[in-house]
Every structure is written in structure tokens, then in C-alpha cells.
Short mmCIF file of C-alpha atoms in Angstrom, two decimals:
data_model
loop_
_atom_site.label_atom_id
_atom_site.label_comp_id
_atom_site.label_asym_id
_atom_site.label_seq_id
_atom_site.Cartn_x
_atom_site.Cartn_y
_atom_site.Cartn_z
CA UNK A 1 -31.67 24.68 -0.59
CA UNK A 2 -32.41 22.36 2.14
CA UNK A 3 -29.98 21.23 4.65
CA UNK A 4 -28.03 17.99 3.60
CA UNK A 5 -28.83 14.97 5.57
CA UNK A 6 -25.09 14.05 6.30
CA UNK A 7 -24.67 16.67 8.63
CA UNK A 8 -27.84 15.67 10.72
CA UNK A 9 -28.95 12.70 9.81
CA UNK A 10 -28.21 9.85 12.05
CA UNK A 11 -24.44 7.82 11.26
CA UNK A 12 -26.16 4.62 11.50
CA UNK A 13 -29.20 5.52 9.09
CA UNK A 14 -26.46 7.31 6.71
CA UNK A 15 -23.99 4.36 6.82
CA UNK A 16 -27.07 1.70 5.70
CA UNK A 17 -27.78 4.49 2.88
CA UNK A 18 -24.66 5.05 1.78
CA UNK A 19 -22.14 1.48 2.58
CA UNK A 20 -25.11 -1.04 1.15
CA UNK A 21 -25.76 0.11 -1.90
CA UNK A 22 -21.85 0.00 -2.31
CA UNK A 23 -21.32 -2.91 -0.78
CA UNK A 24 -23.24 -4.63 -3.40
CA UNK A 25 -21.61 -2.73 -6.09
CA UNK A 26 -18.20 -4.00 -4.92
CA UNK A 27 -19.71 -7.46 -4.38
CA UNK A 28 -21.45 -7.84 -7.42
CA UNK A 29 -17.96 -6.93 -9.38
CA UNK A 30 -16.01 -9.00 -7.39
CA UNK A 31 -18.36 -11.87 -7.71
CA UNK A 32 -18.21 -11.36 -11.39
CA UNK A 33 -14.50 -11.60 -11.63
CA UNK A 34 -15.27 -14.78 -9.23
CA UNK A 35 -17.37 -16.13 -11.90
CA UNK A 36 -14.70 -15.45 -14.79
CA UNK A 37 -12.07 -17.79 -12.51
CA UNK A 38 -15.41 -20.34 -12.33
CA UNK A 39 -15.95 -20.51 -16.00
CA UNK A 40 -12.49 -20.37 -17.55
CA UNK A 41 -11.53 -23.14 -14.72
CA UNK A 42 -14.36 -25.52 -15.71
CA UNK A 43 -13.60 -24.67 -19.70
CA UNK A 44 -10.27 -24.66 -20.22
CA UNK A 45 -8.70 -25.51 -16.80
CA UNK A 46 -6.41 -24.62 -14.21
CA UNK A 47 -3.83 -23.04 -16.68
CA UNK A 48 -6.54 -20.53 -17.72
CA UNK A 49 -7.22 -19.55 -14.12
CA UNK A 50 -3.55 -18.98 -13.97
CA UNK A 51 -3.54 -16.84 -17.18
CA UNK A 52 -6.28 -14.71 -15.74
CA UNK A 53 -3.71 -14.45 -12.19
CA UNK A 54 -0.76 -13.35 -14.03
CA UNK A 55 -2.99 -10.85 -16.51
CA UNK A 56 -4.97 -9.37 -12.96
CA UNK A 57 -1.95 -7.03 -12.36
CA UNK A 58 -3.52 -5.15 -15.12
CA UNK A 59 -7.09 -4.17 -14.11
CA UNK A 60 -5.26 -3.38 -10.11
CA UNK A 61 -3.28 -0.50 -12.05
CA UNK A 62 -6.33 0.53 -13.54
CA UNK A 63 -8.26 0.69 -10.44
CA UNK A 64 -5.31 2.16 -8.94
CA UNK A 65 -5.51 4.81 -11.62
CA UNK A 66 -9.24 5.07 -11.44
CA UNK A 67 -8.86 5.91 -7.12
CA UNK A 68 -6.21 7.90 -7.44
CA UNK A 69 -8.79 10.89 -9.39
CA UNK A 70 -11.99 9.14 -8.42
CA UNK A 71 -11.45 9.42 -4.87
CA UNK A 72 -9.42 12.34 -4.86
CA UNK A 73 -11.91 13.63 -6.78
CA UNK A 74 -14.98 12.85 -4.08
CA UNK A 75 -12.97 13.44 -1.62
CA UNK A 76 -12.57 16.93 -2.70
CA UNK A 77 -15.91 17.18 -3.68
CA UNK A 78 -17.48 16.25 -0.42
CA UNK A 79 -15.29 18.18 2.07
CA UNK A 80 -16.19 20.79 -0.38
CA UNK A 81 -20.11 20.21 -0.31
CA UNK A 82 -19.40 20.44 3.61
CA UNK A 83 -18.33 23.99 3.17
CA UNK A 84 -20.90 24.76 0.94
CA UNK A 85 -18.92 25.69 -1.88
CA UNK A 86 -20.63 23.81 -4.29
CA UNK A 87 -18.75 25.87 -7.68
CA UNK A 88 -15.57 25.05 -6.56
CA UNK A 89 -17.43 21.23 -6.14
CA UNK A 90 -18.21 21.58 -10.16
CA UNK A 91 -14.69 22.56 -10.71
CA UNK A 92 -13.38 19.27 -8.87
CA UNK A 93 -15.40 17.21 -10.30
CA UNK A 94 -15.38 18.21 -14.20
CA UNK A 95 -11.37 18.12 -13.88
CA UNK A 96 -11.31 14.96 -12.19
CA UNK A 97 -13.57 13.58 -15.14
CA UNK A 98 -11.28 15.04 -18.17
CA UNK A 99 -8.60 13.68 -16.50
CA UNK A 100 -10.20 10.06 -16.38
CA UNK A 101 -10.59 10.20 -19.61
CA UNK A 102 -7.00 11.37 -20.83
CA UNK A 103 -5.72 8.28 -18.22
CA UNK A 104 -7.83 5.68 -19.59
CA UNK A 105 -6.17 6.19 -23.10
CA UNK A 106 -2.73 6.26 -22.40
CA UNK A 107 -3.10 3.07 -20.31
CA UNK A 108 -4.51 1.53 -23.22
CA UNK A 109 -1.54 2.69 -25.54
CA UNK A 110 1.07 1.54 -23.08
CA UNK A 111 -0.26 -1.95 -21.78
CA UNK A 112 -1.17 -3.22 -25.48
CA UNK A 113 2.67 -2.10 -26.61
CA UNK A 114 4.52 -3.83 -23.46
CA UNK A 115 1.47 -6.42 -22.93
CA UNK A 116 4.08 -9.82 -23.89
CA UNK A 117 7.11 -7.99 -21.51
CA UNK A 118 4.50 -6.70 -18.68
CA UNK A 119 2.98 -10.42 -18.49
CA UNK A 120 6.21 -12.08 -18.35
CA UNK A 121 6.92 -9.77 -15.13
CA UNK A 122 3.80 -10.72 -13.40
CA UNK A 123 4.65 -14.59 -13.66
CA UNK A 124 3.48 -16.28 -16.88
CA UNK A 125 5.34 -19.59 -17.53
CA UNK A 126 5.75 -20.88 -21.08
CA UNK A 127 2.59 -22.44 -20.50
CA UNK A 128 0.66 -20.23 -19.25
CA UNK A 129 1.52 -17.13 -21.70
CA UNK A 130 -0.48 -17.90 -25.04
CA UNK A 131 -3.43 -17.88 -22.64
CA UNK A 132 -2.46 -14.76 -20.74
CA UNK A 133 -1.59 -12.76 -23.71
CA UNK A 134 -4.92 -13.42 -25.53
CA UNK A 135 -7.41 -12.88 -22.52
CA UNK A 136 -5.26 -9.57 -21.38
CA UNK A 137 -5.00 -8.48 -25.36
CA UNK A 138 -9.11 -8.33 -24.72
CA UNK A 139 -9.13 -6.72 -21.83
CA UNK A 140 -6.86 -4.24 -22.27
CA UNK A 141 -9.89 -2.27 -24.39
CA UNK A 142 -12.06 -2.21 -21.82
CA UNK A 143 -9.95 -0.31 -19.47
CA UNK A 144 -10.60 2.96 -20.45
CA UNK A 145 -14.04 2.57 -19.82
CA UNK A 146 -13.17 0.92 -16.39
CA UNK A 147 -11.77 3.97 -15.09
CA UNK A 148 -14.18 6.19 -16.13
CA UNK A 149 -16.72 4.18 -14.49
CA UNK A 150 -15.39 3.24 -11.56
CA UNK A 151 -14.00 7.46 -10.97
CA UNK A 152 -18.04 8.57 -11.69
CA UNK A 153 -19.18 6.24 -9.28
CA UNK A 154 -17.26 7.55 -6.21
CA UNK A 155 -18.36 11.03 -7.59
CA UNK A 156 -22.18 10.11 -8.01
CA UNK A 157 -21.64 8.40 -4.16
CA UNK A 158 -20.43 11.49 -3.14
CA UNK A 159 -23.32 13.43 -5.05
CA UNK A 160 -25.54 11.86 -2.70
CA UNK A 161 -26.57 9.04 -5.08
CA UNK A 162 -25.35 5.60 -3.87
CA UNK A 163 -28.01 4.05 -5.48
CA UNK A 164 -27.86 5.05 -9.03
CA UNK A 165 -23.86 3.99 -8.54
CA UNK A 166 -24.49 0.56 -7.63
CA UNK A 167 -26.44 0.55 -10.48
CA UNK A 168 -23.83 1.33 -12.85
CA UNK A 169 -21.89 -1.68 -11.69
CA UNK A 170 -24.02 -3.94 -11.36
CA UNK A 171 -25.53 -4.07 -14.57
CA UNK A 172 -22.32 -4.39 -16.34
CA UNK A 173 -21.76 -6.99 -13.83
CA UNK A 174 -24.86 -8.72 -14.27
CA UNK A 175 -24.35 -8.68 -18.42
CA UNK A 176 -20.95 -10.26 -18.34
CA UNK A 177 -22.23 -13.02 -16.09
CA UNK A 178 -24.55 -14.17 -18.72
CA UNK A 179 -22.47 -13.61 -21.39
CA UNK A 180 -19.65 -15.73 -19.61
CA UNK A 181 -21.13 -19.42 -20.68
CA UNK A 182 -22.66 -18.46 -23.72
CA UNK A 183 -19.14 -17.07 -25.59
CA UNK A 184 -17.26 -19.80 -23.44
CA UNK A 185 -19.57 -22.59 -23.95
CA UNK A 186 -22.07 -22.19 -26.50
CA UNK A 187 -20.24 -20.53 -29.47
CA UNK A 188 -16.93 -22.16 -28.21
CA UNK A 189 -14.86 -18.98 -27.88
CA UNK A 190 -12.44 -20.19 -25.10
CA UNK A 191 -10.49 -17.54 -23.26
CA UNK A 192 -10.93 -14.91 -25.47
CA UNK A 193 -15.16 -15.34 -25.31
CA UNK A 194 -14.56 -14.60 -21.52
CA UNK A 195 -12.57 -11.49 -21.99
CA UNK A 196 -14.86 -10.37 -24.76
CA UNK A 197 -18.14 -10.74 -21.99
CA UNK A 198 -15.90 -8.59 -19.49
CA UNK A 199 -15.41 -5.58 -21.78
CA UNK A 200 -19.16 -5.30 -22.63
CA UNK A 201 -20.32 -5.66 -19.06
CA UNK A 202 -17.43 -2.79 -18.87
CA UNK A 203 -19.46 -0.40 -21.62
CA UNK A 204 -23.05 -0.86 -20.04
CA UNK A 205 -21.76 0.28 -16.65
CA UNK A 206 -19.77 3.30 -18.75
CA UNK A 207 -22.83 4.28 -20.43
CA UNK A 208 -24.83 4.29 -17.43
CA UNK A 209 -22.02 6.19 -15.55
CA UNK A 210 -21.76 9.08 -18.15
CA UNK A 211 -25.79 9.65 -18.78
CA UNK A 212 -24.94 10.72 -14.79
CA UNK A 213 -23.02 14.09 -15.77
CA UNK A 214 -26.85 15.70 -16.46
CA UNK A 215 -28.19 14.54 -13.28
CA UNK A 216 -25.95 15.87 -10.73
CA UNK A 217 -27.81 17.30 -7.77
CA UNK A 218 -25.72 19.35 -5.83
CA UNK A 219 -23.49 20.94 -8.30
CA UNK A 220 -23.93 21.53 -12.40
CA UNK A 221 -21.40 21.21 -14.42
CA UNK A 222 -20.67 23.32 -17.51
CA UNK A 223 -18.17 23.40 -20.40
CA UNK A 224 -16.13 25.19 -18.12
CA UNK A 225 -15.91 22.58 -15.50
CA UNK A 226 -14.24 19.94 -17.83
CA UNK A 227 -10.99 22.79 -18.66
CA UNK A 228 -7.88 21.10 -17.60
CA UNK A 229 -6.56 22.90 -14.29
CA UNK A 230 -2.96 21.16 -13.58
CA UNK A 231 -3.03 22.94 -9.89
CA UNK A 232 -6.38 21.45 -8.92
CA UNK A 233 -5.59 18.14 -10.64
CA UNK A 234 -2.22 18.10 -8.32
CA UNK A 235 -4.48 18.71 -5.10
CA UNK A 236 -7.11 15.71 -6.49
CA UNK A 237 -3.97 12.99 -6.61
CA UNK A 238 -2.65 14.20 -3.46
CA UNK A 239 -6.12 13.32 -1.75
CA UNK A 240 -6.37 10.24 -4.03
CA UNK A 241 -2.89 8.83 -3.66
CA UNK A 242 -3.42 6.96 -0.38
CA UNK A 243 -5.80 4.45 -2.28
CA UNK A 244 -4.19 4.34 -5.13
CA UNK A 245 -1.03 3.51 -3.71
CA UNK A 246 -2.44 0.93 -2.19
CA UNK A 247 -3.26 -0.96 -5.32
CA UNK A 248 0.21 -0.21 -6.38
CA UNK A 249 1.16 -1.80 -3.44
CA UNK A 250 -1.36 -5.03 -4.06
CA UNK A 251 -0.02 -4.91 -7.82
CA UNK A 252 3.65 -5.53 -6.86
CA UNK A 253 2.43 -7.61 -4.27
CA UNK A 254 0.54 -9.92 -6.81
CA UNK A 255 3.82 -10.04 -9.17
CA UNK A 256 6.67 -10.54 -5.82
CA UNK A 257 3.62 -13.86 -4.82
CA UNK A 258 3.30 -14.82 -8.13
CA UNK A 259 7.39 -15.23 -9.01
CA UNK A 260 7.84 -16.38 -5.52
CA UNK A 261 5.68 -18.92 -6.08
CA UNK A 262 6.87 -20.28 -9.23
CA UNK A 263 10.50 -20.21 -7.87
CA UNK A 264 10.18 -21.88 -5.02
CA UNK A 265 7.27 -23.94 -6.19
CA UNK A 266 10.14 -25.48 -8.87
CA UNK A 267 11.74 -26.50 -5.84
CA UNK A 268 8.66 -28.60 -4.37
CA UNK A 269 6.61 -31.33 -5.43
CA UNK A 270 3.85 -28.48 -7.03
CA UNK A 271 5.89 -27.40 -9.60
CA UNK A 272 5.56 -24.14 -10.96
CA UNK A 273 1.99 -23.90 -12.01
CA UNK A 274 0.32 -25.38 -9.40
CA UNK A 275 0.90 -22.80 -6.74
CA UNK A 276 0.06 -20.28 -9.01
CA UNK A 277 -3.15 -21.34 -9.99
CA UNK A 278 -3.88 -21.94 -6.55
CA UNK A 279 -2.75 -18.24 -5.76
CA UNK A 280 -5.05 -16.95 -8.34
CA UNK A 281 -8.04 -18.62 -6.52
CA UNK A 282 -7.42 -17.63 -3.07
CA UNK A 283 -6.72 -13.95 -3.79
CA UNK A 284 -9.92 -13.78 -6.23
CA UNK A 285 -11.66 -15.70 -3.28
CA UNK A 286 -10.21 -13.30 -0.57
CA UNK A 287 -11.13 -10.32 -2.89
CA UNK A 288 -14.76 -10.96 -2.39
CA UNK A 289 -14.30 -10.23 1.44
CA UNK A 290 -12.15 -7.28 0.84
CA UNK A 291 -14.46 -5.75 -1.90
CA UNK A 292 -17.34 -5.49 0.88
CA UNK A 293 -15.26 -3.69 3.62
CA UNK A 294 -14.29 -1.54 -0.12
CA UNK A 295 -17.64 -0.87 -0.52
CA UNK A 296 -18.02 -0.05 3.50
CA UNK A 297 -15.30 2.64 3.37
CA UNK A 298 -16.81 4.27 -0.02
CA UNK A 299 -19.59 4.31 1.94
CA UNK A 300 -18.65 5.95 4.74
CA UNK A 301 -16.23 8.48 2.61
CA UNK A 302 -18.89 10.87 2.22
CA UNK A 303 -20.41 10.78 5.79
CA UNK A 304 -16.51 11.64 7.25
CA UNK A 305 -15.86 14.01 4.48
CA UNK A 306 -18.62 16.48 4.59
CA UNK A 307 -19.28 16.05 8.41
CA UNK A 308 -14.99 16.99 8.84
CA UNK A 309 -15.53 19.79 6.40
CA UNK A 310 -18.58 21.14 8.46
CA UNK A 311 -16.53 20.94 11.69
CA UNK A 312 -18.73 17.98 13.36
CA UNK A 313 -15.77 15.83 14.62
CA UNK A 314 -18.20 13.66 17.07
CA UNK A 315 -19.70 12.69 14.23
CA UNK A 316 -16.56 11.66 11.86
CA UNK A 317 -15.74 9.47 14.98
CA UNK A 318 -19.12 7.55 15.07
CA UNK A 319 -19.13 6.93 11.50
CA UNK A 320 -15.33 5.90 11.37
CA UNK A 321 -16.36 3.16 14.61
CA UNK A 322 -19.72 1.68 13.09
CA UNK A 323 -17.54 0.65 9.74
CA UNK A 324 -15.09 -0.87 12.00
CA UNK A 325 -17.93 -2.63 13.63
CA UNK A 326 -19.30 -3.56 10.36
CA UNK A 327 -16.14 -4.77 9.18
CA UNK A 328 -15.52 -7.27 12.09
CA UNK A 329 -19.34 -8.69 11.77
CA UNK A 330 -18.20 -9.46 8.29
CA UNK A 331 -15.13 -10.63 8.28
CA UNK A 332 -15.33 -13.41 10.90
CA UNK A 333 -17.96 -14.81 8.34
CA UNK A 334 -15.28 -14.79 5.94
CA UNK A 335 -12.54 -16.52 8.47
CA UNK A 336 -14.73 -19.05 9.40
CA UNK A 337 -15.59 -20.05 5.82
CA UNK A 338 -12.22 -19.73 4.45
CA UNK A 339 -10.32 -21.80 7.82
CA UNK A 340 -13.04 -24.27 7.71
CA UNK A 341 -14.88 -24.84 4.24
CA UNK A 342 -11.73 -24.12 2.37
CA UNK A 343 -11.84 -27.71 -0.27
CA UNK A 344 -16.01 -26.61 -0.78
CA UNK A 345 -14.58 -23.71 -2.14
CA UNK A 346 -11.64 -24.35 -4.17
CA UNK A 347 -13.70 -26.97 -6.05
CA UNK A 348 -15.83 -24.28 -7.39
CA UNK A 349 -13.32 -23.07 -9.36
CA UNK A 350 -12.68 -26.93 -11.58
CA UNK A 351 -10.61 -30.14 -11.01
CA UNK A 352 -7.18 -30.96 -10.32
CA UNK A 353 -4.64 -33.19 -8.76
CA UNK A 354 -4.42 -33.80 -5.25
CA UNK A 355 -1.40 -32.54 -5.15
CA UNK A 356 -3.14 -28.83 -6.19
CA UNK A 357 -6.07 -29.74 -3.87
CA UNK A 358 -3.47 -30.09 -1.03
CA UNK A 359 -1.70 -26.63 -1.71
CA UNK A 360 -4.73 -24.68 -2.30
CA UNK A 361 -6.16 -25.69 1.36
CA UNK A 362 -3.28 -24.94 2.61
CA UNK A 363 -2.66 -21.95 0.86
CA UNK A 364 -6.07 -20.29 1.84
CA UNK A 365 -5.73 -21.37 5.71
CA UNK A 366 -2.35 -20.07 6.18
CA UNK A 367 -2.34 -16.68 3.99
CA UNK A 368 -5.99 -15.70 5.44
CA UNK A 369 -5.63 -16.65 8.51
CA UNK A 370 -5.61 -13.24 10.13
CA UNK A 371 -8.81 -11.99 7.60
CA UNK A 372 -10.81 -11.27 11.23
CA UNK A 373 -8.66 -7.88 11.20
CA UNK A 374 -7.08 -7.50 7.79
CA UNK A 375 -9.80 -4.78 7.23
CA UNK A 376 -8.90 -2.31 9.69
CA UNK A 377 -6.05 -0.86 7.48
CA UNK A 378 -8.18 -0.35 4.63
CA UNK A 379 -10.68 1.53 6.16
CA UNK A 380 -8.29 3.63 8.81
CA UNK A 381 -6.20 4.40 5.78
CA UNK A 382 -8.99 5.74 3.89
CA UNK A 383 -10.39 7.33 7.46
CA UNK A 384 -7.82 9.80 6.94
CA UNK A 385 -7.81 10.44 3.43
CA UNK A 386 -11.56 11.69 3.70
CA UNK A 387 -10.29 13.92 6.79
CA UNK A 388 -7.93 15.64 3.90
CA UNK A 389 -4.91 13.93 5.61
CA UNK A 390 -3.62 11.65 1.99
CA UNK A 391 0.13 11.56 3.64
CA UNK A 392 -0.90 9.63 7.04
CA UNK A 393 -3.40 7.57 5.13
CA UNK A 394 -0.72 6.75 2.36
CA UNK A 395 1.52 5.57 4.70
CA UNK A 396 -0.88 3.62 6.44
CA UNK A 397 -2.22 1.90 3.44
CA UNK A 398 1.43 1.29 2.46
CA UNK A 399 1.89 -0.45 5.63
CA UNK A 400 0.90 -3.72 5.14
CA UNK A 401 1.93 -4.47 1.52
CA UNK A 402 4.95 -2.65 1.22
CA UNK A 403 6.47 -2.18 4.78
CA UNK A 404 5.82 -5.78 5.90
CA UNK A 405 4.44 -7.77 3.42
CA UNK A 406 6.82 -8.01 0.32
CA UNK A 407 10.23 -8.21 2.47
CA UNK A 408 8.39 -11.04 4.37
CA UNK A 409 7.33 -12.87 1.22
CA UNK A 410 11.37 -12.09 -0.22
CA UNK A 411 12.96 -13.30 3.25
CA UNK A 412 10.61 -15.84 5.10
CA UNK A 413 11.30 -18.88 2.13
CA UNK A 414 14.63 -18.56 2.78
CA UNK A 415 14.20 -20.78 5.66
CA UNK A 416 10.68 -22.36 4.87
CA UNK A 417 10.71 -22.39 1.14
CA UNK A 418 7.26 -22.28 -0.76
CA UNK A 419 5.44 -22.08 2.68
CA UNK A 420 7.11 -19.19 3.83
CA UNK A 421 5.77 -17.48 0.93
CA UNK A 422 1.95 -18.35 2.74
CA UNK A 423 2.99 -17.59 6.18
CA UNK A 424 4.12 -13.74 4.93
CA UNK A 425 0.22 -12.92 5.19
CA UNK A 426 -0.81 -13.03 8.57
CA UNK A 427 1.83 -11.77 10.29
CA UNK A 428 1.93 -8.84 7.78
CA UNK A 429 -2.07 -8.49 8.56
CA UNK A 430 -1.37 -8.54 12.27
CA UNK A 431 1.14 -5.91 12.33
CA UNK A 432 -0.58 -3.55 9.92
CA UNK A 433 -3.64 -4.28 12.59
CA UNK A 434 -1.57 -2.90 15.12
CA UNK A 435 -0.09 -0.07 13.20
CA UNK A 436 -3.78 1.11 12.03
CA UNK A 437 -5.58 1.12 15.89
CA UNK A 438 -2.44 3.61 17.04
CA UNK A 439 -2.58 5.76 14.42
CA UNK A 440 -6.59 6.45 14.21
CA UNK A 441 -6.10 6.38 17.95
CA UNK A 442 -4.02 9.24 18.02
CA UNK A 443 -5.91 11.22 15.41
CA UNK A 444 -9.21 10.73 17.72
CA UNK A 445 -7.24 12.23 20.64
CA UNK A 446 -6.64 15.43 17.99
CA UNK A 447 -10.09 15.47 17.35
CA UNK A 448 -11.15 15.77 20.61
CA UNK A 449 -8.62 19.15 21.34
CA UNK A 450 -10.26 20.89 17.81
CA UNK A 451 -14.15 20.32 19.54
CA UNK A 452 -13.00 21.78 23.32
#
């Protein structure tokens, strides 16, 4: 067998192998949820695009389902790959996939008996709950299929095919996009057309993922592979629960901003629905710079893993530094568009008052206004999850949503009302800046003592 490539290759040719095909995996779905908010806003207004805010809590529990055994899972798999153990690879892998399968299911049984009660949580107003219950109803049935497809795709990534796993999202990405105006627009279908478009784009990327459990090229899985082992399942969360805590965290997030928002939004001139329309659009908006530093750090998952499992700490370092590098390039594109071509923006997603107009500006300059760093958590956080270290990344990740953000966005309106609420983002981001550099810092100096 010939020597893998991540373990001699150079970081900076791995990282453009690896980080751009998933980059525009993580794009391309963003951009299609982007496109959703665009259509539904331009159909039916800005109560559907806050229908599809309060029913978004539901797909971040199913990605945080989805990370918690698909990157557990390649996580595993690669530090495994990096030992050259590639049976106990086949084991990881064909567990991590039953289990997928099992999760998808139950989350489809649970969030279509508690959908009305769960909605109600995440902020739906009288208004806005017909339209939240029908589009979630929809979407609901897709999930399954969601976390299959987004748990192969870290797997296939970490089976040395990056490619072939942008693929699989993109095309169901690509398919709902078209679909989008035709159900909307053409046959009429309203909300419901939209959410309909998103669960088919969901199947073709499912199919595509699954014709991927023949092709595996370092490992081959067998009937044996898929038999439920709860010990190795147990060691799979605990290397997946850093990122899926972290949706967790951006979950309750999401419902803490969205009731904030309506309370003290009740107490403003916006009203209740304003500010969480406007919410809806700046987090979707904001989630199309986060899902490329996503697709960095899947990127570079594999390149840490195997090269920490095969001893070569010099080059875990490099690899870890270029992402942050890459990060920064992109996310001062995304400060500079979001501080100063904020209206440009918002306008994409329909028409309003000026009074929404006003919020949403302000909204997006104030909550992103630290966006230059906000990646460097994500990626240190997942730094040491692919070093097999879930606890420090977990707490890392949890740093900025749970340690700083939600008591900020509880106690800062107390004495600023609704724009408290908007100033709890950067100085969360800041700290949980500061908090990542020391800890990564301190794990380099480690590092260093393992290679002398």
C-alpha cells in the first residue's frame, strides 16, 4: 500500500485539497438556506422569513446530532488511519453509520410529536406559528436523511475523498435551488413548496452519500462493521461532543435571541416581529461566513488527525496556523461587507418598513462587529478534538455561546433594552478570541516537549 500523502505531503498543498472542496460544500448549503430566506421573503414576506427563524432550531439539533457521530466518527477514523489500523478504521466507521441511522429516526418521531410545543419555545408569535408549523411539519422528514448525509461526508473527507463529499452536497443543494421558485412561484405552493424543494435536495445528497459505502479506499466495510458496539459508540460521542455541543450551544442561543427579542422588542417601537425577522436574516447572512471557516476546519480535520496519530506534531502545528490564516483572509471580507454594505444586503431578502430597515442595519453592525476573529474558536475548538482531546475542545467551543454569550444576552437589556440584546455578540466574540489563542497556545508549548 503506498504511503498516504497526509503524512508527507506538503500542509499547504493538503489544506487546498482537502478545506476547498469543503468549503464549497458548506457554502453551497449555506447559500441554499440563503436562498430559502430570499424566496419565502419575496413570496410571502417577512413573517415567512420569521417562520423559517423560529423553525431553524430544528435542522441545528440535527446537525448537532449529525457531528456528534460524524465527526467523532472521522475523527476516530483518521487518528486511526495514522496508526495504520485500518480494521479497527472499518469498525469506527460502520458503527458510526448504524448509529446515524437509528438517530435520524427517533428525531423524526420526537420533533413531529412536540413540533407545535418545540416551536412555541423557539419564539413563534401568534402570527408567525401557522407558517412555522407547516414549513417545519415538511422539514421534519428530511432530517433523517440530513444526518446521514452530512455524518458520510466527514467520513468520505476523512477517507481521503473531499471531492466526491462536496459533491454530495452540492447537488442536493443545487436541486433545491431550482426547485425553490418553481413550487413557490409557479405552481403557487407557498411555504410548504419551499420546504418540499429542501427535503428533495436532502434525498439526492443521501443517495449520493450512501452509493459511497462500496467505494471506500482505505478501509472495507463488511456486515460486520455495521454491528452495534455501545463501547465504541461511547468513545465516537466523546470525540464528537465538542462540535456537537456547540450547536447545542448555537440552538439555545437562537431560542434565548429569539425570545429576547420579542420581549424586549414589545417594549420598542419594532414590535415583536420585526426584530425577529431581522434576526433571522443576519444569522442566515452571518452563517454563510461561518459555514466557510466550517468547511476550513473539516478540512483540516484529517491533516491534524492522522499527522497527531503518526506522531508528526510540527506538522499538526502548520496545518492548525495556515487555517487560522485562512480564516482571517476571509473573514475581514465578511466584516467589511457586513459593517459597510449592510442595507445592499438586507434588501435581498424582500421589503419592509423603515422601521425594520433601521433595526436590521443596526442589528448586523452591532452583533457582527467582531466577525474579523469570531472564527478562531471554531477552529481551535475543533484543533483539539482532532488531537483526541473532545474535553478541552468542548469547553472551548462552549465558551462563547454558553459561558459568555447567553448570560450577556439575559443581563445586558436590563440596562439597554432591545440593543443590549445586539451588543451581547461582540464582546462575547472578543472574549472567546482571547480564551481560544491561550489555550491552543498552551497546547503548542506541549507539543513541543512530546517532539524533544
Amino acid at each position: 500500500m503506498n504511503e498516504n500523502p497526509l503524512g508527507h505531503e506538503s500542509i499547504s498543498k493538503l489544506l487546498k485539497g482537502f478545506a476547498i472542496p469543503s468549503i464549497t460544500a458548506t457554502l453551497v448549503n449555506s447559500l441554499y438556506n440563503i436562498v430559502d430566506q430570499i424566496f419565502i421573503g419575496q413570496g410571502i414576506g417577512y413573517l415567512g422569513n420569521a417562520a423559517t427563524n423560529v423553525s431553524y432550531p430544528l435542522s441545528t439539533i440535527c446537525l448537532a446530532i449529525s457531528l456528534l457521530i460524524g465527526i467523532g466518527s472521522a475523527s476516530r477514523f483518521s487518528i486511526c488511519l495514522g496508526k495504520k489500523e485500518p480494521e479497527r478504521a472499518a469498525r469506527i466507521a460502520g458503527n458510526g453509520i448504524f448509529f446515524m441511522a437509528v438517530a435520524g429516526i427517533l428525531y423524526l418521531i420526537v420533533g413531529e410529536a412536540f413540533l407545535t410545543p418545540l416551536l412555541t419555545v423557539f419564539g413563534a408569535t401568534g402570527e408567525v406559528l401557522p407558517f412555522a408549523r407547516q414549513y417545519a411539519g415538511i422539514t421534519l422528514i428530511g432530517m433523517p436523511f440530513l444526518i446521514l448525509t452530512n455524518g458520510m461526508s466527514n467520513l468520505i473527507r476523512a477517507d481521503g475523498k473531499p471531492k466526491y463529499s462536496m459533491v454530495c452536497i452540492v447537488a442536493g443543494a443545487i436541486l433545491n435551488t431550482i426547485l425553490d421558485p418553481v413550487f413557490l412561484f409557479l405552481l403557487d405552493w407557498g411555504i410548504a413548496g419551499a420546504a418540499l424543494a429542501t427535503i428533495l435536495g436532502q434525498f439526492l445528497s443521501f443517495f449520493l452519500a450512501m452509493r459511497y459505502l462500496w467505494r471506500f479506499q482505505s478501509i472495507r466495510l463488511t456486515k460486520e462493521s455495521f454491528r452495534m458496539d455501545l463501547k465504541d459508540s461511547l468513545q465516537t460521542f466523546y470525540m464528537g461532543t465538542s462540535s456537537s455541543i456547540n450547536q447545542v450551544a448555537i440552538t439555545i442561543v437562537q431560542i434565548v435571541l429569539n425570545n429576547s427579542l420579542t420581549h424586549y422588542g414589545a417594549q420598542s417601537v419594532y414590535g415583536k416581529e420585526i426584530p425577529l425577522a431581522a434576526c433571522g436574516i443576519v444569522m442566515k447572512t452571518n452563517a454563510i461566513l461561518l459555514s466557510i471557516i466550517v468547511g476550513i476546519s473539516q478540512g483540516v480535520q484529517p491533516i491534524i488527525g492522522f499527522n497527531f496519530g503518526a506522531g508528526n506534531y510540527n506538522r499538526v502545528k502548520q496545518a492548525y496556523l495556515l487555517a487560522i490564516k485562512w480564516n482571517f483572509a476571509v473573514s475581514l471580507v465578511g466584516f467589511i461587507l457586513f459593517q459597510f454594505f449592510p442595507r445592499p444586503i438586507i434588501s435581498m431578502f424582500g421589503s419592509g418598513d423603515p422601521l425594520y430597515f433601521a433595526f436590521a442595519i443596526q442589528f448586523m453592525r452591532t452583533f457582527l462587529f467582531m466577525a474579523l476573529v469570531n472564527g478562531v474558536q471554531l477552529l481551535s475548538s475543533n484543533f483539539f478534538t482532532a488531537v483526541g482531546k473532545a474535553i478541552k475542545g468542548l469547553l472551548l467551543s462552549l465558551t462563547r455561546q454558553v459561558f459568555f454569550l447567553i448570560p450577556l444576552i439575559l443581563l445586558l437589556p436590563l440596562q439597554f433594552g432591545i440593543w443590549g440584546v445586539l451588543l451581547a455578540g461582540p464582546i462575547a466574540d472578543f472574549i472567546a478570541f482571547v480564551a481560544s489563542i491561550l489555550a491552543v497556545r498552551r497546547e503548542f508549548k506541549r507539543l513541543d516537549a512530546q517532539s524533544s
